[in-house]
Amino acid sequence: MPKPPNLIQTDWQAVYDSGKDFAAWMKSGESEQNVDALQQFYDSQIISENVQIQLKALTRPIHVVAIAEDWCPDVIRHVPVLQKMSDLSDNLNVRYITREEHPDVFVRFLTNGGEAIPKFIFLSDKFAECGNWGPMPERLKELIARGKACDNVAKAREKIYAAYIADTERVEVVDELIYRIGVAAAETP
């Protein structure tokens, strides 16, 4: 059996360091309307007391590289969740990059072969890659995959839209993100 190709190792600290913080990323937005929508989602985002306790209990830095561009509705909906969580913890640090800035990084995180954002890459305090999330909750990604399988992505998107309307506080996103944060913060296997 042939040996699989070796992927080039990503220098995650360099990628992270090249990113923008939330304020700088927002200032670089392509659309004032989308930046306003991002801010509205951020301002209205509620993080439960239980999740806040978990965020405040982080004992070492966790780094997140967020591949995000403000034109995308999923970015507008999900980036504010991650950023609000980051703002509640001294040890959850996020930097934003674009697909264009790091195509070599983005190509590693395609969704079912497609270019979908946002993508959040979770890194330990030593910049070890510990997982990724995006562009939407797992249950909804599965709907898209099922829609592709039966050639009815339009119906899948209708169901996703209904799920988004039902989950105004983006609880499903918070739950999946806090899980991945916990993995990146692990002190034992």
Coordinates of C-alpha atoms in Angstrom, one line a residue, residues 90-186:
D90 CA -8.5 36.2 29.9
N91 CA -7.3 32.9 28.5
L92 CA -9.3 32.6 25.3
N93 CA -7.6 34.5 22.5
V94 CA -8.9 34.9 19.0
R95 CA -7.3 36.2 15.8
Y96 CA -9.1 36.6 12.5
I97 CA -7.7 35.8 9.1
T98 CA -9.2 35.5 5.6
R99 CA -9.1 32.7 3.0
E100 CA -7.1 35.0 0.7
E101 CA -4.5 35.8 3.4
H102 CA -3.9 32.1 4.1
P103 CA -5.2 29.8 1.3
D104 CA -2.8 27.1 2.4
V105 CA -4.5 27.0 5.8
F106 CA -8.0 27.3 4.5
V107 CA -7.7 24.4 2.0
R108 CA -7.1 22.1 5.0
F109 CA -10.6 22.9 6.4
L110 CA -13.0 22.5 3.5
T111 CA -16.5 21.4 4.4
N112 CA -17.5 18.3 2.3
G113 CA -15.2 19.6 -0.3
G114 CA -16.6 23.1 -0.3
E115 CA -15.4 26.5 0.8
A116 CA -17.5 27.3 3.8
I117 CA -16.8 29.9 6.5
P118 CA -16.4 30.6 9.4
K119 CA -13.8 28.0 10.4
F120 CA -12.5 28.2 14.0
I121 CA -9.2 26.3 14.6
F122 CA -8.6 25.6 18.3
L123 CA -5.0 25.7 19.5
S124 CA -3.4 24.8 22.9
D125 CA -1.2 27.2 24.8
K126 CA 1.7 25.7 22.8
F127 CA -0.1 26.2 19.5
A128 CA -0.9 22.5 19.0
E129 CA -3.9 22.0 16.8
C130 CA -6.7 20.5 18.9
G131 CA -9.8 20.7 16.7
N132 CA -11.9 22.9 14.5
W133 CA -15.5 24.1 14.2
G134 CA -17.6 25.5 11.5
P135 CA -19.2 26.7 9.4
M136 CA -22.3 25.8 11.5
P137 CA -23.3 23.3 14.2
E138 CA -22.7 19.7 13.4
R139 CA -26.4 18.8 13.2
L140 CA -26.9 21.5 10.6
K141 CA -23.8 20.5 8.6
E142 CA -25.4 17.0 8.5
L143 CA -28.5 18.5 7.0
I144 CA -26.5 20.0 4.2
A145 CA -24.8 16.6 3.6
R146 CA -28.1 14.9 3.5
G147 CA -29.5 17.5 1.2
K148 CA -26.5 16.9 -1.2
A149 CA -27.1 13.1 -1.0
C150 CA -30.7 13.4 -2.1
D151 CA -30.1 16.3 -4.4
N152 CA -32.3 18.7 -2.4
V153 CA -29.9 21.2 -0.7
A154 CA -32.6 23.9 -1.0
K155 CA -34.8 21.9 1.4
A156 CA -31.9 21.4 3.8
R157 CA -31.2 25.2 3.7
E158 CA -34.9 25.8 4.6
K159 CA -34.5 23.5 7.7
I160 CA -31.3 25.3 8.6
Y161 CA -33.0 28.7 8.4
A162 CA -35.8 27.4 10.6
A163 CA -33.2 26.1 13.1
Y164 CA -31.5 29.5 13.2
I165 CA -34.8 31.2 13.9
A166 CA -35.6 28.8 16.7
D167 CA -32.1 29.2 18.3
T168 CA -32.0 32.9 18.7
E169 CA -29.4 32.7 21.5
R170 CA -27.2 30.3 19.4
V171 CA -27.1 27.8 22.3
E172 CA -26.1 25.0 20.0
V173 CA -23.1 27.0 18.8
V174 CA -22.1 27.9 22.4
D175 CA -22.3 24.3 23.5
E176 CA -20.1 23.1 20.6
L177 CA -17.6 25.8 21.1
I178 CA -17.2 25.4 24.8
Y179 CA -16.6 21.6 24.2
R180 CA -13.8 22.4 21.7
I181 CA -12.4 25.0 24.1
G182 CA -12.3 22.3 26.8
V183 CA -10.4 19.9 24.6
A184 CA -7.8 22.6 23.8
A185 CA -7.5 23.4 27.5
A186 CA -7.1 19.7 28.6

